[in-house]
Short mmCIF file of C-alpha atoms in Angstrom, two decimals:
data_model
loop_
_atom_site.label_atom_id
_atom_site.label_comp_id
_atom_site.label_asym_id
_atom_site.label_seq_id
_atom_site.Cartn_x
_atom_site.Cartn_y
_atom_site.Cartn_z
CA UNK A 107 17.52 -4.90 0.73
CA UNK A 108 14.36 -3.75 2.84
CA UNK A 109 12.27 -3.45 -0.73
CA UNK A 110 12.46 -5.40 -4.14
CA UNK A 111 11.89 -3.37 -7.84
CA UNK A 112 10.68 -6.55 -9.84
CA UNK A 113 10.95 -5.31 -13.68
CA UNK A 114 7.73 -5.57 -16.30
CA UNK A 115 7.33 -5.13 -19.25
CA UNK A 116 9.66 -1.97 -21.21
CA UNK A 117 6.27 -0.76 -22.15
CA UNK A 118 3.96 -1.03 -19.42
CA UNK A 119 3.38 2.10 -17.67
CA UNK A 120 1.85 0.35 -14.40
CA UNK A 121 3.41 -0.12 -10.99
CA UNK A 122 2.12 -2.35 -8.43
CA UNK A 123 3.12 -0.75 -5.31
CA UNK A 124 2.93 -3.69 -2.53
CA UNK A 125 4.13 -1.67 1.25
CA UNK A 126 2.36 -3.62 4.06
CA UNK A 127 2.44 -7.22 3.12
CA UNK A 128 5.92 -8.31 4.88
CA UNK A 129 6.13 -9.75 8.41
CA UNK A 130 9.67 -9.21 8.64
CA UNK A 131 10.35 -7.76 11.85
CA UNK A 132 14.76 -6.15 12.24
CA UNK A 133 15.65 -4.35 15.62
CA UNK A 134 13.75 -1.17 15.94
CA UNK A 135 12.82 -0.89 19.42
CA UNK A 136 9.82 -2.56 19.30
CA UNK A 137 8.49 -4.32 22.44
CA UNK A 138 8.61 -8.16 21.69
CA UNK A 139 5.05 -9.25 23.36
CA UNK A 140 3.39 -6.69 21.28
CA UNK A 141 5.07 -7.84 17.79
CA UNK A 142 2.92 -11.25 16.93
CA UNK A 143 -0.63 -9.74 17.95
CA UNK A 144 0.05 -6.26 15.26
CA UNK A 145 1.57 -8.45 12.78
CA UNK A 146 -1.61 -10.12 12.82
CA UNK A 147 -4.04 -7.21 12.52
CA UNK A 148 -2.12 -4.59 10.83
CA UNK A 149 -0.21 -6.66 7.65
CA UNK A 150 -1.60 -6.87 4.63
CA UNK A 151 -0.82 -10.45 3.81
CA UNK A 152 -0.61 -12.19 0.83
CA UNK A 153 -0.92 -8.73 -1.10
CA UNK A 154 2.00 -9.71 -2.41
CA UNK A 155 1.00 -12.63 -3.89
CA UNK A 156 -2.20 -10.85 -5.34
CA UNK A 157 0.42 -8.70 -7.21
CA UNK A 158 2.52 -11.15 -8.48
CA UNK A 159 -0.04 -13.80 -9.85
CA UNK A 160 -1.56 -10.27 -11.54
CA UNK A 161 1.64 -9.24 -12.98
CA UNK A 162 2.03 -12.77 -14.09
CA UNK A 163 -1.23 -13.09 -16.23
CA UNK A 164 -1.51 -9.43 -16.92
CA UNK A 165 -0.87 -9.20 -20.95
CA UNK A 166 2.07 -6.98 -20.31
CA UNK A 167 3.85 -7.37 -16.94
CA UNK A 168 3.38 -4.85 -15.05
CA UNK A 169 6.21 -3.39 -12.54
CA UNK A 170 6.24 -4.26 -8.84
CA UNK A 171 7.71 -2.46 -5.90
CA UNK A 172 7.27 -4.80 -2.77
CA UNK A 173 8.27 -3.79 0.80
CA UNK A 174 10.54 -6.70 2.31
CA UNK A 175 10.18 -5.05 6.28
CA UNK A 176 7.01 -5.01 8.41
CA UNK A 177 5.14 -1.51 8.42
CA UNK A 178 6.10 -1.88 12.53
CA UNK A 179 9.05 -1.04 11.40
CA UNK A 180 8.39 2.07 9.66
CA UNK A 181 5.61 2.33 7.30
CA UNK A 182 6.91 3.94 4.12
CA UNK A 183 3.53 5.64 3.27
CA UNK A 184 3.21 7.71 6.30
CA UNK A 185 4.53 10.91 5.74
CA UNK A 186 6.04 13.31 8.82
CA UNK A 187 2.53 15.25 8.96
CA UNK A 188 0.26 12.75 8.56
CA UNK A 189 -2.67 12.79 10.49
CA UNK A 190 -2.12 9.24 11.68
CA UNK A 191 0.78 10.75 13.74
CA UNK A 192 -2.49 11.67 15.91
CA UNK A 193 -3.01 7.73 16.49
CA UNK A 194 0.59 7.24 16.91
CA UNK A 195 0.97 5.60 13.40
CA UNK A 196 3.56 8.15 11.77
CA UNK A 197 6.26 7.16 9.39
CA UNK A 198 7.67 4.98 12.79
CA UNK A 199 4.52 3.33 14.93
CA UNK A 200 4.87 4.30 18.93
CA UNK A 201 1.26 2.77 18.85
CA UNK A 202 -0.31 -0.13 17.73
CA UNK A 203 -4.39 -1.02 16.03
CA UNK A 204 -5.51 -0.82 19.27
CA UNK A 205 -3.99 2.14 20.61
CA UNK A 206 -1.45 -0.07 22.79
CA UNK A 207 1.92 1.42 23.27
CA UNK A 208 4.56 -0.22 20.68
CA UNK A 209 7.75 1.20 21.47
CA UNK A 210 9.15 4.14 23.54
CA UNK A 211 9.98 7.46 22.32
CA UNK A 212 13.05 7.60 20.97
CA UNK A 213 13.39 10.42 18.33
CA UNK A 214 17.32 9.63 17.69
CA UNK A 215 16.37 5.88 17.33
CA UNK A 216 13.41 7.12 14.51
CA UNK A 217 16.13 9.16 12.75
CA UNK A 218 18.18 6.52 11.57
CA UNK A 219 14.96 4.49 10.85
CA UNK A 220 14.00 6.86 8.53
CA UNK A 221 17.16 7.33 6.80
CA UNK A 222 18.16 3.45 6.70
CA UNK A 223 14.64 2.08 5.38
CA UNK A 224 11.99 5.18 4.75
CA UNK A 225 14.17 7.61 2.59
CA UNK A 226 15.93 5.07 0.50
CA UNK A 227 12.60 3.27 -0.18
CA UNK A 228 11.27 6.53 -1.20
CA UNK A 229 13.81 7.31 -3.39
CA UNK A 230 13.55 4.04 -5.39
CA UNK A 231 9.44 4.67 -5.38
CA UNK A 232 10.51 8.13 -7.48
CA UNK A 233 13.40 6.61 -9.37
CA UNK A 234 10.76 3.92 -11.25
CA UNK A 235 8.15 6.35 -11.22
CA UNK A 236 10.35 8.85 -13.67
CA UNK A 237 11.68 5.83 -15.40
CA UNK A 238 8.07 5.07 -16.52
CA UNK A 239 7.29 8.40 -17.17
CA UNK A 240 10.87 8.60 -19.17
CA UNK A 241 9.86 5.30 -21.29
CA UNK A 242 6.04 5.56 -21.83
CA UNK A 243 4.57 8.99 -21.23
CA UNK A 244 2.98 8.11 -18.01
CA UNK A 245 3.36 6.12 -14.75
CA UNK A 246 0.11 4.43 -13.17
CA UNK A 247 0.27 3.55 -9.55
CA UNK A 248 -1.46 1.09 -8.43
CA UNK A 249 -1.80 1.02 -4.44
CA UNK A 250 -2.34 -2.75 -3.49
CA UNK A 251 -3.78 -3.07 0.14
CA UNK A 252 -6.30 -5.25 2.42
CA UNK A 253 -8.07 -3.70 5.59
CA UNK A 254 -9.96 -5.89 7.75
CA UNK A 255 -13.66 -6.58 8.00
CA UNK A 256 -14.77 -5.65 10.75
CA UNK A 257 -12.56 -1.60 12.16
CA UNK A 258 -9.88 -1.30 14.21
CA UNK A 259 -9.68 1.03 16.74
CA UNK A 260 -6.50 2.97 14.99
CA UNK A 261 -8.63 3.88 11.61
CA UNK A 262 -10.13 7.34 12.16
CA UNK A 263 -12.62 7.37 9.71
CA UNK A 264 -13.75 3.30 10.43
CA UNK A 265 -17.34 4.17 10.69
CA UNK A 266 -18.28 4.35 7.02
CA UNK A 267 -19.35 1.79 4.63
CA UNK A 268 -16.59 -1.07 4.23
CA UNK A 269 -16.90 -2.42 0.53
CA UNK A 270 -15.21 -5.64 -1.07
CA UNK A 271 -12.85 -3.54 -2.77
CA UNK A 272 -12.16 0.24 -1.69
CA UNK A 273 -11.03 2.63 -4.18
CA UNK A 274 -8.78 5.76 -2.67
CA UNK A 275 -8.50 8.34 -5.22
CA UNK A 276 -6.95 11.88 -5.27
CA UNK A 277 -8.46 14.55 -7.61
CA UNK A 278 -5.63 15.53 -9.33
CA UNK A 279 -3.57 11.98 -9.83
CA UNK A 280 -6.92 9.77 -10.17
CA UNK A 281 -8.40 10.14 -13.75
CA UNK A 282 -12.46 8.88 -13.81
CA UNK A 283 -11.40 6.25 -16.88
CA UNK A 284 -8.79 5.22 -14.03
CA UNK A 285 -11.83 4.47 -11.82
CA UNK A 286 -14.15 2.93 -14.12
CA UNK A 287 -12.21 0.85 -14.94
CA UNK A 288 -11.28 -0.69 -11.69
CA UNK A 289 -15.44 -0.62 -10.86
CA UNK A 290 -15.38 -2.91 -13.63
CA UNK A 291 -13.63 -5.27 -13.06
CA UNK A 292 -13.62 -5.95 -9.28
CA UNK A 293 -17.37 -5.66 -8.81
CA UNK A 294 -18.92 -3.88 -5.88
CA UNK A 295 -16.56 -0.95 -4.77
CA UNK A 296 -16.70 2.59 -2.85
CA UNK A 297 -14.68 5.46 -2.92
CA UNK A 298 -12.39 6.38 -0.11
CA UNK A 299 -14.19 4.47 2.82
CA UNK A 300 -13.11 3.49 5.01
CA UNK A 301 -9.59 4.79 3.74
CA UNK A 302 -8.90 7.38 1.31
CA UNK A 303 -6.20 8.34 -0.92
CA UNK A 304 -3.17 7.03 -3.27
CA UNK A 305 0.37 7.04 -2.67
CA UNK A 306 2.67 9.24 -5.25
CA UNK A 307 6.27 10.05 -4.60
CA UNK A 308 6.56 13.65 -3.31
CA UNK A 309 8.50 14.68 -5.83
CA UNK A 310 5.32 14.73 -8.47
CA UNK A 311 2.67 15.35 -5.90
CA UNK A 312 -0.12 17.38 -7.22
CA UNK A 313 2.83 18.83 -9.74
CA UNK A 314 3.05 16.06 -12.07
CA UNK A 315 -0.85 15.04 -13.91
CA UNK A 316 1.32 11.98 -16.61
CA UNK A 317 1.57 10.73 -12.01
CA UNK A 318 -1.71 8.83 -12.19
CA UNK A 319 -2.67 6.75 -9.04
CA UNK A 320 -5.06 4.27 -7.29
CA UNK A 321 -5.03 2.68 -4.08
CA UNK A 322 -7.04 -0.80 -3.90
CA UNK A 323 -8.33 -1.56 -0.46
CA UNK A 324 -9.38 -5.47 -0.88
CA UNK A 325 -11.66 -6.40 2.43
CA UNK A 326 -9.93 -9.39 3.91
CA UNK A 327 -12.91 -11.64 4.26
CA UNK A 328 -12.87 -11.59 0.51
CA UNK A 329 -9.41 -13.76 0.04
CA UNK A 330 -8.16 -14.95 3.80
CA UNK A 331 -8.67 -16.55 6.76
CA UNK A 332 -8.52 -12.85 9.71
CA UNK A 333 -6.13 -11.84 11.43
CA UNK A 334 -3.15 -13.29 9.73
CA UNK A 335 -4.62 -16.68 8.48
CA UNK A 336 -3.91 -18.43 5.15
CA UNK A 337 -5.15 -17.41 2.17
CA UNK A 338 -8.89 -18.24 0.43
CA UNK A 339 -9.99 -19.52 -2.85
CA UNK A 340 -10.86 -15.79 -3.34
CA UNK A 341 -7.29 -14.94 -3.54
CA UNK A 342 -7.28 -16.18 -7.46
CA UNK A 343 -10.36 -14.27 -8.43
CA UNK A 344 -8.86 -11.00 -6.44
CA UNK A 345 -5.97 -11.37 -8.50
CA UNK A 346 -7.21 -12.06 -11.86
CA UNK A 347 -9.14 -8.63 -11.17
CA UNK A 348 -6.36 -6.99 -10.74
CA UNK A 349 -4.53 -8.42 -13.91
CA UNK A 350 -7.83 -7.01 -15.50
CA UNK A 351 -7.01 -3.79 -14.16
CA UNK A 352 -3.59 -3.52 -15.31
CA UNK A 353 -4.44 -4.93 -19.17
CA UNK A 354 -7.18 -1.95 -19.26
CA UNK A 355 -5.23 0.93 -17.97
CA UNK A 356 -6.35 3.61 -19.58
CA UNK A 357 -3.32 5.06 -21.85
CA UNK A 358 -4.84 9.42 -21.49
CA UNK A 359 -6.31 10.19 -18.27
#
């Protein structure tokens, strides 16, 4: 499968939505001398072991949906009008962080990428979403991401203030309880810079208010070794954070 669902608790409302920390590259016409250098720069590594050491000491374990391809392959949070498609960083990269060419243009190619890998994956995103709503009252998304220290030249807004630990909220999905308690327990944080926003399935966009949601940017330099190196002592503390997070989800927005 190109994504895991790892089951929590009955109970827990919370999903820990992991999309960009695989390196796991499968045929999709991407040139091969570009591969190692984006893997580098644009994974999120070892946010997937920042989930599960959370979900593991979290009080009740929270659910995890993990992408198991590379985002070079297609990036399952880029929708078809995203503004990134200005960069070249759509649902299927032709670009890379630095603006470098990654594939060719290949619409038929980018059809069956998106209904072998993005459309399934977002299907299972809105499948556990309703079966948290269907079992608690409410689902809680929680975003986990890294962005680097210093900007790429991809990021379109990468001249604002880069915090430890970004917060990207939506008005409608992102309750302020939601918020303060994330400020608490990861420390120093901003909203929405340098990115902004939350991932929800479609389906319950801005329809759907029991759809709560929080993207956590973590700044790299806080667990790892950039681009692409091992992972810090901070890694622990980032996680235990999180687990904090998920224990003190609020349960009413």
């Amino acid at each position: 499968m190109a994504f895991d669902v790892l089951p929590g608790d009955a109970v827990s409302p919370v999903i820990l939505h992991v999309p960009h920390s695989s390196r796991h590259i499968v045929e999709s016409g991407l040139f091969p001398e570009r591969i190692g250098e984006e893997l580098d720069h644009l994974t999120d590594a070892h946010t997937d072991l920042i989930a599960d050491i959370a979900a593991g000491l979290a009080r009740r374990r929270p659910w995890i949906l993990v992408n198991r391809l590379s985002r070079l392959v297609v990036d399952p949070e880029r929708f078809t009008e995203d503004e990134m498609l200005s960069a070249g960083m759509g649902p299927v990269y032709t670009h890379g962080h630095a603006g470098r060419r990654l594939r060719a243009d290949d619409p038929a190619r980018d059809a069956v990428l998106m209904e072998s890998f993005f459309q399934p994956y977002a299907a299972a995103m809105t499948t556990l979403v309703e079966e948290r709503l269907a079992a608690t009252g409410q689902a809680v998304v929680l975003d986990v991401h890294s962005y680097p220290t210093v900007a790429l030249p991809y990021e379109l807004h990468g001249d604002g203030p880069r915090p430890p630990v970004c917060l990207g909220t939506d008005p409608y999905h992102t309750p302020q309880p939601l918020i303060a308690a994330a400020r608490s327990v990861f420390g120093e944080t901003a909203l929405n810079t340098p990115f902004a926003g939350c991932y929800v399935p479609l389906r319950h966009h801005h329809r759907d208010p029991a759809v709560r949601a929080l993207m956590i940017e973590i700044r790299r330099d806080q667990y790892m070794i950039e681009p692409g190196g091992p992972p810090t002592g901070g890694l622990d503390r980032i996680a235990r954070a999180l687990a904090a997070l998920v224990d003190a989800v609020p349960r009413t927005g």
